[in-house]
Short mmCIF file of C-alpha atoms and ligand atoms in Angstrom, two decimals:
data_model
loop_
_atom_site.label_atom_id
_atom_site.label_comp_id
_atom_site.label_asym_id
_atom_site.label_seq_id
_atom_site.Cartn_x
_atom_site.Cartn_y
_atom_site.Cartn_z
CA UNK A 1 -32.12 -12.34 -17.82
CA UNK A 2 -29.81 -10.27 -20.25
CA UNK A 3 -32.49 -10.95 -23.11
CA UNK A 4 -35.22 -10.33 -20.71
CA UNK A 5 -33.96 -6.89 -19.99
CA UNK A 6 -33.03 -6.08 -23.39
CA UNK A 7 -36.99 -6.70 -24.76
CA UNK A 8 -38.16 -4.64 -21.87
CA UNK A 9 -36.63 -2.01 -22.84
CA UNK A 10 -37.33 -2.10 -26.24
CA UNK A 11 -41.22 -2.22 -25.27
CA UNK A 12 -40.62 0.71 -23.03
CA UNK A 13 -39.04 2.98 -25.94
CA UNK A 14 -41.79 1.87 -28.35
CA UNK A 15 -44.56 1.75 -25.46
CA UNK A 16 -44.95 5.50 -25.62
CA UNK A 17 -45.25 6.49 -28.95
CA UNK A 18 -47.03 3.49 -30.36
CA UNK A 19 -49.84 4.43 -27.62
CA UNK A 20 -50.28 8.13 -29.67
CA UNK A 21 -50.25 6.75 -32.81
CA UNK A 22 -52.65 4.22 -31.90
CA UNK A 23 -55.09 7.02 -30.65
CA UNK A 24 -54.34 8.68 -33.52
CA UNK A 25 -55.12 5.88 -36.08
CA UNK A 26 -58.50 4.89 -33.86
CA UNK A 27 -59.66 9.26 -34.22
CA UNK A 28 -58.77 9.24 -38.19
CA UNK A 29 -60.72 5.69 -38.58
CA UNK A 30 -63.67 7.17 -36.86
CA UNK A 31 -64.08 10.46 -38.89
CA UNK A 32 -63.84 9.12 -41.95
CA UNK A 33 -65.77 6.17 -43.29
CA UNK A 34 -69.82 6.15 -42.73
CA UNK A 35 -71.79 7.25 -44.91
CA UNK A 36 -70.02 7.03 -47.84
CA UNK A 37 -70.15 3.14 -46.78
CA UNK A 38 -73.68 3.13 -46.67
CA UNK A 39 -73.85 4.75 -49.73
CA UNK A 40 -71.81 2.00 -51.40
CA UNK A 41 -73.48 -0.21 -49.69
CA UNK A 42 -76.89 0.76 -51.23
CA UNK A 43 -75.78 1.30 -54.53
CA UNK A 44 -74.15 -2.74 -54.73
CA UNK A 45 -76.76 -4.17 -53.10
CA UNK A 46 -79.26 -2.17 -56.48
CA UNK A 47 -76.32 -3.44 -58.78
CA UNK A 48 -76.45 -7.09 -57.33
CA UNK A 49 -80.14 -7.52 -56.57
CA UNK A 50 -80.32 -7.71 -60.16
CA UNK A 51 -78.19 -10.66 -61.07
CA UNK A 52 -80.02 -13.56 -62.33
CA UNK A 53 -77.36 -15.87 -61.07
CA UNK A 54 -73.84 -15.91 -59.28
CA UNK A 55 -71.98 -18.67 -60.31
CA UNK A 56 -71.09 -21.10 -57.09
CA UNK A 57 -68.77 -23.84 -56.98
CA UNK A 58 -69.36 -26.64 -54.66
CA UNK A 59 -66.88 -29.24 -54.07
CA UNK A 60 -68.03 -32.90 -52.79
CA UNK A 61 -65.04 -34.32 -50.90
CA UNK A 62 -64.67 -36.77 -48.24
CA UNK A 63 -62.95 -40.56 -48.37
CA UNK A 64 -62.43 -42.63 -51.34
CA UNK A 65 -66.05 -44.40 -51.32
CA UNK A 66 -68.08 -42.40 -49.31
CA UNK A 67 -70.33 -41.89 -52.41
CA UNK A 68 -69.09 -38.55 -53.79
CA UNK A 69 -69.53 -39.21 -57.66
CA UNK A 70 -73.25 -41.41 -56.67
CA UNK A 71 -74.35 -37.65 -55.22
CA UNK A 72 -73.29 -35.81 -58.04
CA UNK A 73 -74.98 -38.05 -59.97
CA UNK A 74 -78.32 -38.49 -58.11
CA UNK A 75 -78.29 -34.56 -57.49
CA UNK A 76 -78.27 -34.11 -61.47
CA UNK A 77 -81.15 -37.19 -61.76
CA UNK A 78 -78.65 -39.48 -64.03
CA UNK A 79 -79.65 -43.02 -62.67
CA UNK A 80 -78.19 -44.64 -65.63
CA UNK A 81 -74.59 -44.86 -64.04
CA UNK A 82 -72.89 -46.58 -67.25
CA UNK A 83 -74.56 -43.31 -69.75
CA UNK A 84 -72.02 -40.84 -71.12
CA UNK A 85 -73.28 -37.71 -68.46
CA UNK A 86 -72.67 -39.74 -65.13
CA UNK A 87 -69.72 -39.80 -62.90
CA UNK A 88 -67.57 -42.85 -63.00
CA UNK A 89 -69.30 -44.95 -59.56
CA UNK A 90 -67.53 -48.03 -58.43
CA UNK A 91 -66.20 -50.22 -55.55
CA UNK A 92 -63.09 -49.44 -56.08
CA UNK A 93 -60.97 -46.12 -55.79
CA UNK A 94 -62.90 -44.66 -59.01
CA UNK A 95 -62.57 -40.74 -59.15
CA UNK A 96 -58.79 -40.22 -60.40
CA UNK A 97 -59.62 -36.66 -61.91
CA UNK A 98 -61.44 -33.34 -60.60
CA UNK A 99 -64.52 -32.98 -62.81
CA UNK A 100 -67.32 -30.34 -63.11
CA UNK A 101 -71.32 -30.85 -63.56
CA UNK A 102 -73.61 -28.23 -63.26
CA UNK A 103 -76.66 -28.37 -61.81
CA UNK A 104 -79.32 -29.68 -64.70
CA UNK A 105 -81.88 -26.77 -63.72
CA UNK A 106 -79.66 -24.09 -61.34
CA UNK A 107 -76.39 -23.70 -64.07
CA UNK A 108 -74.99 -21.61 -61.62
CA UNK A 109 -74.43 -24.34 -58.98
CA UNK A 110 -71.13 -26.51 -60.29
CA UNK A 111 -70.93 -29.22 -58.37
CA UNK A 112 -67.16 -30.92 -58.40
CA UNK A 113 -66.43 -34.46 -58.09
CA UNK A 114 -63.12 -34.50 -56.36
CA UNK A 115 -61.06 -37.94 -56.08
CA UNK A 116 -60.92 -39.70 -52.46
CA UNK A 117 -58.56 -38.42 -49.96
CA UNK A 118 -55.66 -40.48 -48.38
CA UNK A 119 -55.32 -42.36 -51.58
CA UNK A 120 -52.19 -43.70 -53.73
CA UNK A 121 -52.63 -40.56 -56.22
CA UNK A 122 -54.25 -38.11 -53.14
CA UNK A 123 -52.02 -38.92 -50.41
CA UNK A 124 -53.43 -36.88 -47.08
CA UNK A 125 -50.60 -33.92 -46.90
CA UNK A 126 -50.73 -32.63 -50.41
CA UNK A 127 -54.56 -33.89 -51.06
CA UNK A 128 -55.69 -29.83 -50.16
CA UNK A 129 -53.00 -28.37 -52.65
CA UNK A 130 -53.82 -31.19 -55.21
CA UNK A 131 -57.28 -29.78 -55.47
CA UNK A 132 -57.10 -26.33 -55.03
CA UNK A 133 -58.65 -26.32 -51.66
CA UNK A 134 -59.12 -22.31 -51.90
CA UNK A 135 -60.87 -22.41 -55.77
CA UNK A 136 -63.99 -23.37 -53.90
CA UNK A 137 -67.53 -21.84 -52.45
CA UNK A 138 -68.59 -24.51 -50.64
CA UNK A 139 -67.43 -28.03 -49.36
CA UNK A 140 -70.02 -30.90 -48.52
CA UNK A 141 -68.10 -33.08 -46.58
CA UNK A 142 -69.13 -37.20 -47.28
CA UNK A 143 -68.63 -39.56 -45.03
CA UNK A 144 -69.72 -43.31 -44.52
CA UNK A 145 -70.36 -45.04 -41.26
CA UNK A 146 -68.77 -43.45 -38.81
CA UNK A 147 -66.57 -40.54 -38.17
CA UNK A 148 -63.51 -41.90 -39.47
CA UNK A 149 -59.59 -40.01 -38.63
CA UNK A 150 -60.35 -38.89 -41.93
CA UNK A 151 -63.43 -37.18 -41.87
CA UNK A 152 -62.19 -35.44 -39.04
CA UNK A 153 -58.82 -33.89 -40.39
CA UNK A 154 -61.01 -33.30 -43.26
CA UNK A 155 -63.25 -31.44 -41.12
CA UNK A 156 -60.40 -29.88 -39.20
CA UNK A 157 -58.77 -28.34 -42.29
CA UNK A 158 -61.69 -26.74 -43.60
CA UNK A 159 -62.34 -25.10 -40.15
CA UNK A 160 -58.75 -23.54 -39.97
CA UNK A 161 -59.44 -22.30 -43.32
CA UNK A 162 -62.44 -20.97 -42.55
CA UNK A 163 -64.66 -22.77 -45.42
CA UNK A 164 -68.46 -22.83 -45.08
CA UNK A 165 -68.97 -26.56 -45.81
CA UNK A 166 -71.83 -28.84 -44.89
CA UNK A 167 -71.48 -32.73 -43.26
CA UNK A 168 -73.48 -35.23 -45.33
CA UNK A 169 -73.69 -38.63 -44.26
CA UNK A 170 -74.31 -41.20 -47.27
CA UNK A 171 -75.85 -44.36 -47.48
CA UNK A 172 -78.15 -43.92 -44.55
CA UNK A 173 -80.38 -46.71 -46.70
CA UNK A 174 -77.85 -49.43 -45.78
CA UNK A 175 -77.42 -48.48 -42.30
CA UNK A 176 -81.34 -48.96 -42.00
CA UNK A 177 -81.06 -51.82 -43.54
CA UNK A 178 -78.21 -53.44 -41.08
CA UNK A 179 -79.57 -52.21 -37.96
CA UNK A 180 -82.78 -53.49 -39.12
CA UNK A 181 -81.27 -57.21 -38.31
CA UNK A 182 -80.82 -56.07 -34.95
CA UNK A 183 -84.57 -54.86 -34.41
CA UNK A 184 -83.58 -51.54 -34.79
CA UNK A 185 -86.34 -48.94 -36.73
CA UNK A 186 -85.73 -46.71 -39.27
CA UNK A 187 -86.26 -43.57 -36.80
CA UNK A 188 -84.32 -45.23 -33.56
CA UNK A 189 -81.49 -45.61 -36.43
CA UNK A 190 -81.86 -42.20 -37.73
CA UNK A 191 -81.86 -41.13 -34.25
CA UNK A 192 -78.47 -42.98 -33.22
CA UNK A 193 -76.97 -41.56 -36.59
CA UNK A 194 -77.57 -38.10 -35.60
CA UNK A 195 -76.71 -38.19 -31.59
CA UNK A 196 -73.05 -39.49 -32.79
CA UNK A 197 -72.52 -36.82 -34.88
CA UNK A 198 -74.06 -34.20 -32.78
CA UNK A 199 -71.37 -35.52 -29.75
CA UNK A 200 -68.66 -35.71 -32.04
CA UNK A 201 -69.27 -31.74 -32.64
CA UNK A 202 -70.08 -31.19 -29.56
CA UNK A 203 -66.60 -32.32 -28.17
CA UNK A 204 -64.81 -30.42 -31.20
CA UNK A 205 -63.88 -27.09 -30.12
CA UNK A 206 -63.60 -26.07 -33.91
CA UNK A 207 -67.40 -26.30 -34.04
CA UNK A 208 -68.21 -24.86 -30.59
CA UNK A 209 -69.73 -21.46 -31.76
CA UNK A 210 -71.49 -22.55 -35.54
CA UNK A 211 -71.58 -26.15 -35.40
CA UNK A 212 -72.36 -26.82 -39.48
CA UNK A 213 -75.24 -28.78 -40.38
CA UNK A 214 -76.12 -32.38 -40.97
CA UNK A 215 -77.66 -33.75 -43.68
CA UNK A 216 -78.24 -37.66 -43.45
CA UNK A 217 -78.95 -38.62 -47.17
CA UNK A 218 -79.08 -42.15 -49.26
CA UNK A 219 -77.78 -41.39 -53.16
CA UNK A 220 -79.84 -43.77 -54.20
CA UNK A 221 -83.16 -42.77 -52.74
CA UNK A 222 -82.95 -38.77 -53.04
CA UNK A 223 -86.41 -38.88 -52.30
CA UNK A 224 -86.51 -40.14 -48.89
CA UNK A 225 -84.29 -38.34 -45.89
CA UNK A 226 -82.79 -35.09 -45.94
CA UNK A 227 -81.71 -35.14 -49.68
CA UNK A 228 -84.44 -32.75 -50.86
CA UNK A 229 -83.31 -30.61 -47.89
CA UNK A 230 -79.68 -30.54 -48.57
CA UNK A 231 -81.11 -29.94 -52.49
CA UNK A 232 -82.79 -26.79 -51.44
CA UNK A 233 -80.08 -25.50 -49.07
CA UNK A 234 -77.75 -25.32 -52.02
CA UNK A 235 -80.29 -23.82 -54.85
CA UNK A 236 -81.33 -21.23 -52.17
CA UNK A 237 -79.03 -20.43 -49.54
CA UNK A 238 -75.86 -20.86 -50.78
CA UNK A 239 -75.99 -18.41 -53.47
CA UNK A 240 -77.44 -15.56 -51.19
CA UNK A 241 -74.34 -16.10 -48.59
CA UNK A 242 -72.28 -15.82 -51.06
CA UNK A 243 -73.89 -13.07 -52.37
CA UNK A 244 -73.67 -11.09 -48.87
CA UNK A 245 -69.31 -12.13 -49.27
CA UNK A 246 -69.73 -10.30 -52.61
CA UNK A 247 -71.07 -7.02 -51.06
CA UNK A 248 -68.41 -7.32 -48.75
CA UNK A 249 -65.97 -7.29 -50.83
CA UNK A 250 -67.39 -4.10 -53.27
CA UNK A 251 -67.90 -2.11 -49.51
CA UNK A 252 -64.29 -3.01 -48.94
CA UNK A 253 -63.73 -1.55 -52.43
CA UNK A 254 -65.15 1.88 -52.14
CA UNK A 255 -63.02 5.09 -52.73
CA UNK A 256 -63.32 6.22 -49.05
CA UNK A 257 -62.52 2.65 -48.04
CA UNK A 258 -59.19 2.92 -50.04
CA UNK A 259 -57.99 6.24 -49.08
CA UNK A 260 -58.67 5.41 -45.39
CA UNK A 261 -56.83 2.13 -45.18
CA UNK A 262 -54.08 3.97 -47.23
CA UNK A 263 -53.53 6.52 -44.58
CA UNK A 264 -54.12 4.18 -42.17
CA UNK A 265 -51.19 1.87 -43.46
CA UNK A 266 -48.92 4.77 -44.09
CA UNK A 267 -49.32 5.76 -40.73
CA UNK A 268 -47.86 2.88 -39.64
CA UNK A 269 -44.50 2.52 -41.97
CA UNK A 270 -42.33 4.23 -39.61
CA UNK A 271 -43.61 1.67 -36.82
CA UNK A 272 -43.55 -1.39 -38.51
CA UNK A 273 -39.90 -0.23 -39.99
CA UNK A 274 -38.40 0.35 -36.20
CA UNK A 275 -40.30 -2.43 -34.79
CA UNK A 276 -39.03 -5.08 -37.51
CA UNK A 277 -35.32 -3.78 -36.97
CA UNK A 278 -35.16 -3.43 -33.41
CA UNK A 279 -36.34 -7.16 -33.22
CA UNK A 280 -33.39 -7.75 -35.66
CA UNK A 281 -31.05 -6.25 -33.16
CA UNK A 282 -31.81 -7.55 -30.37
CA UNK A 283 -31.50 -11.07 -31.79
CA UNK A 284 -28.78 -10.23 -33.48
CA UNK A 285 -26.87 -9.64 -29.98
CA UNK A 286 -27.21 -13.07 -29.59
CA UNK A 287 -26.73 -14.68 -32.91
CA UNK A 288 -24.93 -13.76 -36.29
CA UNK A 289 -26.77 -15.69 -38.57
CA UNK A 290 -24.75 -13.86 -41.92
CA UNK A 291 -25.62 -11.26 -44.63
CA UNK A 292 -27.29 -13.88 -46.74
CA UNK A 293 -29.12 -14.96 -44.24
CA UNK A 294 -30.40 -11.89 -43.60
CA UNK A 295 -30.96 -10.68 -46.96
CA UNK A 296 -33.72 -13.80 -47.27
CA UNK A 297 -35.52 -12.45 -43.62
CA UNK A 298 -35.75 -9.29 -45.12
CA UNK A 299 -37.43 -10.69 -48.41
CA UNK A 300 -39.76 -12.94 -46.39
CA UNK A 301 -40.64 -9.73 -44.12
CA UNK A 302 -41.66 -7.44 -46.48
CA UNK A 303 -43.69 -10.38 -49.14
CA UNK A 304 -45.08 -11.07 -45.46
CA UNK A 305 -46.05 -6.94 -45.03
CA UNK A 306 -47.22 -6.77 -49.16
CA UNK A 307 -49.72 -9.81 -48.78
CA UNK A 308 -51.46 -8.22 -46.16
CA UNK A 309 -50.98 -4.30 -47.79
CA UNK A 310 -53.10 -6.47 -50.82
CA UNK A 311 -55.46 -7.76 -48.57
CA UNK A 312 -56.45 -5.11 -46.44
CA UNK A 313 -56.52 -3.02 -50.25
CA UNK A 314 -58.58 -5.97 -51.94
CA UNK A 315 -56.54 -6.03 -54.34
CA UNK A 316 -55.20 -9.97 -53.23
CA UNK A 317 -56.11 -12.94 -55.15
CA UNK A 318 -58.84 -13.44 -53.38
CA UNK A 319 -60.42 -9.96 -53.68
CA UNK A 320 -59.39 -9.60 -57.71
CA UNK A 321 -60.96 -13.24 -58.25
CA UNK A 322 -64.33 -11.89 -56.56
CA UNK A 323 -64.44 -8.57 -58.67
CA UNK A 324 -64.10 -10.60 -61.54
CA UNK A 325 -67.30 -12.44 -60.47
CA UNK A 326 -69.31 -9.39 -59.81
CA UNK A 327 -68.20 -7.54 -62.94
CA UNK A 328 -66.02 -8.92 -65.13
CA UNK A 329 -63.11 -6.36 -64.00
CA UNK A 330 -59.44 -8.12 -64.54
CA UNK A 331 -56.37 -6.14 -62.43
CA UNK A 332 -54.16 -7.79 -65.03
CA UNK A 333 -55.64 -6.82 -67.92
CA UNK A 334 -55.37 -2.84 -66.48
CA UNK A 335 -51.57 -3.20 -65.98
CA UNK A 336 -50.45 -4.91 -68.95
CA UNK A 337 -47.36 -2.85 -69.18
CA UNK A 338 -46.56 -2.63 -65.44
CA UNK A 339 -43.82 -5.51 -64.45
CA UNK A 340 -43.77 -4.66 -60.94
CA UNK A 341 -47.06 -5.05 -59.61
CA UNK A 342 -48.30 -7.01 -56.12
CA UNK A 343 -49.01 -10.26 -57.34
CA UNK A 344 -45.78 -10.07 -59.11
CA UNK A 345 -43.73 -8.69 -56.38
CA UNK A 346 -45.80 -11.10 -54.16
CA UNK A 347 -45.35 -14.57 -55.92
CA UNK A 348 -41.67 -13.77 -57.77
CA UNK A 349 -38.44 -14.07 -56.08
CA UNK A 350 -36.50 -12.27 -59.09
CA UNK A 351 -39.02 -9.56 -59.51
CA UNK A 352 -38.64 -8.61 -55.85
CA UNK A 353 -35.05 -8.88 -56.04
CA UNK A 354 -34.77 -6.73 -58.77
CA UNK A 355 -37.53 -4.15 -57.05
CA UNK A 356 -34.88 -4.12 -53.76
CA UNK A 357 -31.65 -3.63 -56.20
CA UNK A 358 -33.48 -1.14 -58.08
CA UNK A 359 -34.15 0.87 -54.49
CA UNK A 360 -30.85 0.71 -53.66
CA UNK A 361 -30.52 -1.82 -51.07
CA UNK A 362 -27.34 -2.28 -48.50
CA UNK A 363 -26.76 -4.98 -46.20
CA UNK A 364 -24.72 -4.41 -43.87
CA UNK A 365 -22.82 -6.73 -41.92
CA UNK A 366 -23.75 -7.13 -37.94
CA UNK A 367 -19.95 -8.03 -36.27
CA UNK A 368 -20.08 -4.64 -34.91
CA UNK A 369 -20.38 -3.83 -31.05
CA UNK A 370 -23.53 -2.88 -30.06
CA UNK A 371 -23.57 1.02 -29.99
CA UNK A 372 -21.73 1.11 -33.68
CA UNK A 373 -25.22 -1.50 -34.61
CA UNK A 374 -27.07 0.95 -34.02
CA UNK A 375 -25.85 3.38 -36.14
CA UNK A 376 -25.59 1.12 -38.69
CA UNK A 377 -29.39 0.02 -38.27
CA UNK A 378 -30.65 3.32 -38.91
CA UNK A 379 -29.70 3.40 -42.97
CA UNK A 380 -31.55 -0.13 -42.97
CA UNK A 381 -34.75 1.32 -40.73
CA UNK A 382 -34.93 4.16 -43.52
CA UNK A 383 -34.85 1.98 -46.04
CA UNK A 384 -37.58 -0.29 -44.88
CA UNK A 385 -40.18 2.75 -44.72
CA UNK A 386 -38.84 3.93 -47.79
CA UNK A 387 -39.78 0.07 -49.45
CA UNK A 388 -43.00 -0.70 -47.56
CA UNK A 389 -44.16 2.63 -48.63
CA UNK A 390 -43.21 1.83 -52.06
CA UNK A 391 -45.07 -1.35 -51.79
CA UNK A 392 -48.46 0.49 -50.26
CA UNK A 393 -48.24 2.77 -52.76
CA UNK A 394 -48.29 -0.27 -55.68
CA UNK A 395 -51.24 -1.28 -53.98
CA UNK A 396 -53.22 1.63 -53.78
CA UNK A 397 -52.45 2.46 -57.46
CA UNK A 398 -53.70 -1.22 -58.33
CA UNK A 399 -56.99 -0.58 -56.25
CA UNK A 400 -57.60 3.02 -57.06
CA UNK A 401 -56.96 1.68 -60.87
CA UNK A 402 -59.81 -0.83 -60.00
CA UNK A 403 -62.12 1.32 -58.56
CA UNK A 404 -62.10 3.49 -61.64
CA UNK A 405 -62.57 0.41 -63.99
CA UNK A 406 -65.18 -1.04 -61.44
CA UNK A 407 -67.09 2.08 -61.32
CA UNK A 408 -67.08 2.47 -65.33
CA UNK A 409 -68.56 -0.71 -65.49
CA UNK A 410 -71.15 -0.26 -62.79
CA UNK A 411 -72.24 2.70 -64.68
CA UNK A 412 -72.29 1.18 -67.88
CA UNK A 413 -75.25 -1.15 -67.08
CA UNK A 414 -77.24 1.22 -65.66
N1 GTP B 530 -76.38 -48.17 -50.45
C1 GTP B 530 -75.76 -47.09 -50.87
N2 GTP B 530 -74.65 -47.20 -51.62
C2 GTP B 530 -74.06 -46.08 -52.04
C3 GTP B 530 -74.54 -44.79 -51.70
N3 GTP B 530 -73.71 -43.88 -52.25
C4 GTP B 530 -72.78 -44.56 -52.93
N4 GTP B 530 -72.97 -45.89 -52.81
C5 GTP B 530 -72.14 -46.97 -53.37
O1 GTP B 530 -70.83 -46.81 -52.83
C6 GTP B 530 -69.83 -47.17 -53.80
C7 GTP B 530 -68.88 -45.99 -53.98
O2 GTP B 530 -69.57 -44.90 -54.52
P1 GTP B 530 -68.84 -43.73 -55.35
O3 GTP B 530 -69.90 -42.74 -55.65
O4 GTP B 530 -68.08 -44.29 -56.49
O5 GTP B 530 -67.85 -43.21 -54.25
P2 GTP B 530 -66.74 -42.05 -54.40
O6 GTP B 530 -66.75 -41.31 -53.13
O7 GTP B 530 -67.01 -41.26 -55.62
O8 GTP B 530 -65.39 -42.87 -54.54
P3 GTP B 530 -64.01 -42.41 -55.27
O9 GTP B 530 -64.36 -41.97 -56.64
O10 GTP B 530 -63.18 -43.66 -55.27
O11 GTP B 530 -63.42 -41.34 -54.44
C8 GTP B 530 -70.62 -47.51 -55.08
O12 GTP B 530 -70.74 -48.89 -55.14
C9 GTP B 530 -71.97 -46.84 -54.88
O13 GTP B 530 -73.01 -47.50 -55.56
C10 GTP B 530 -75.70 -44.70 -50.87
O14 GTP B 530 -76.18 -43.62 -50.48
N5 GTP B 530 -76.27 -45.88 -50.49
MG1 MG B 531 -65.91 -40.88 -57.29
#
């Protein structure tokens, strides 16, 4: 009831103001923007139509078995399985290591054979981490028989992390062949195949919107089934999407973009700053949890607030790894004397530690009644804004400093 009370009237306080702020934020977003976009739009999409080839990386994952290193290996045309070029195929767990084949004809299309998952050296929790689940393009997802608990965490994790992967069912050969003993034909087998997986997706609320495609394949008769298909989809689709998530990324980029978001996130400061503190107080009326404590909640709120400052200002892994792609543009290499920039701040403890003793910080301790809290709070509130500020203006520097470089570039190979 007490705590019930308390949030209410927190909302109240903040109700008002964060409603004109909002309008405000929604009137700036509106005027700006446009045409410049389009602009940029036009001018990437001249830059990029040009590209012979963007490089995609395709990793084939699924159970130990399932036939992961036989498709790499039939997609390439090596049928000699014991020569020097194949991957490693066997009855037995085989894959131990990631390794990378390109396409024999499209060099751009890398095709990685990952090791089994849910193995000895792959166990399930840390199989994602183990092989970079986020250096990848695409994900075919193997599987053998049926859907196994597997396939579908599998499947599961690469839907909560929103990858664009494809299913392929292997060894549809010897499932024609088995069925055949019970009278079954090729098609009526083919048929069944597809039915269970089209139910299983069906019933998965992950999939309910863009249920991904099926591709029922045999590795060792690429010529029959939907090999050719699944072939084709890669050479000639894939790159293009990925394409489209470049020009994303280089509209995201543009000078106008920058400066908006920038204001935009400013804006904010002062809101984020009262709302992170008043949340602080009110829990602190009911717990003392210590200065320490406290001092770690603080860190983890603002890396929190400078991963998503770096996202919504591209200038995250994610973004700086895709402007590499399109032109070759490094953030590192333009900050070589810098020690305090957002990846920095963002993946080092000490560096942000040193950043907050550098600015000053006090921690004060909370056994104080309520009204004296307060008053002590509002030091703290200040010096939030005055950090995540700090921290918005690292990352517009970083993406303004990109921009410039990008643009050089761009102009360069005109
Ligand atoms: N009949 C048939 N057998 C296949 C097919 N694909 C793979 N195999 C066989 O299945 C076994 C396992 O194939 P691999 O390609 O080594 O499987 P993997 O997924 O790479 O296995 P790990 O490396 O242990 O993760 C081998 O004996 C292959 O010959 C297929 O489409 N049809
Ligand atoms: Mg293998």
């Amino acid at each position: 009831m007490v705590e019930d009370l308390a949030m209410t009237f927190l909302l109240l306080t903040l109700q008002n103001s964060l409603g004109k702020f909002f309008h405000l934020v929604t009137r700036d977003k509106d005027k700006l923007s446009k045409e410049d976009l389009e602009a940029a739009r036009a001018e990437i999409d001249k830059k990029l139509n040009s590209w012979k080839c963007i490089q995609m990386t395709i990793a084939v994952i699924g159970e130990s078995g399932s036939g992961k290193s036989s498709f790499i290996n039939a997609v390439r045309n090596v049928w000699d399985e014991t020569s020097a070029a194949a991957a490693k195929v066997g009855v037995k767990e085989t894959t131990k290591t990631i390794t990378a084949y390109s396409h024999p004809r499209h060099k751009n299309l890398v095709y990685y054979d990952l090791p089994g998952v849910n193995t000895p050296s792959y166990p399930k929790n840390t199989y994602l981490d183990q092989i970079k689940v986020d250096d990848y393009d695409y994900f075919l997802l193997l599987s053998e028989g049926r859907f196994s608990e597997i396939d579908c965490w599998l499947a599961d994790e690469l839907v909560t992390r929103k990858k664009v992967f494809y299913f392929v069912r292997t060894k549809i050969d010897q499932d024609i062949r088995n069925n055949s003993r019970q009278k079954m034909s090729r098609v009526e087998t083919l048929q069944e195949i597809r039915e269970d997986l089209r139910k299983y997706l069906e019933a998965h609320p992950g999939f309910a919107n863009t249920p991904p495609e099926i591709f029922l394949i045999s590795n060792h008769n690429p010529f029959d089934f939907d090999f050719a298909k699944l072939n084709q989809k890669m050479i000639h689709d894939a790159p293009s999407s990925k394409r489209n998530a470049l020009i994303a990324t280089m509209e995201a980029f543009s000078l106008t973009n920058i400066q908006r978001k920038a204001m935009k996130l400013r804006g904010e400061v002062p809101f984020m700053a009262l709302y992170y503190h008043l949340c602080r107080f009110y829990k602190d009326m009911f717990t003392f949890s210590g200065c320490e404590a406290d001092q770690e909640n603080v860190k983890q709120y603002l890396r929190e607030k400078l991963e998503s400052f770096r996202s919504q200002l591209g200038v995250d892994d994610k973004s700086t790894k895709a402007l590499k792609e399109i032109c070759g543009v490094v953030l590192e290499d333009l900050q070589t004397d810098r020690c305090e920039t957002s990846a920095l701040l963002a993946s080092s403890d000490e560096v942000l530690q040193n950043f907050l003793d550098l600015s000053k910080v006090t921690y004060y301790a909370k056994a104080v009644p309520v009204l004296g809290a307060l008053m002590v709070y509002m030091p703290e509130i200040l010096f939030t804004k005055r950090i995540l500020r700090k921290l918005i203006d690292i990352c517009v520097y970083e993406a303004e400093l990109l921009h410039r470089k990008v643009s050089e570039v761009l102009t360069e190979n005109d």
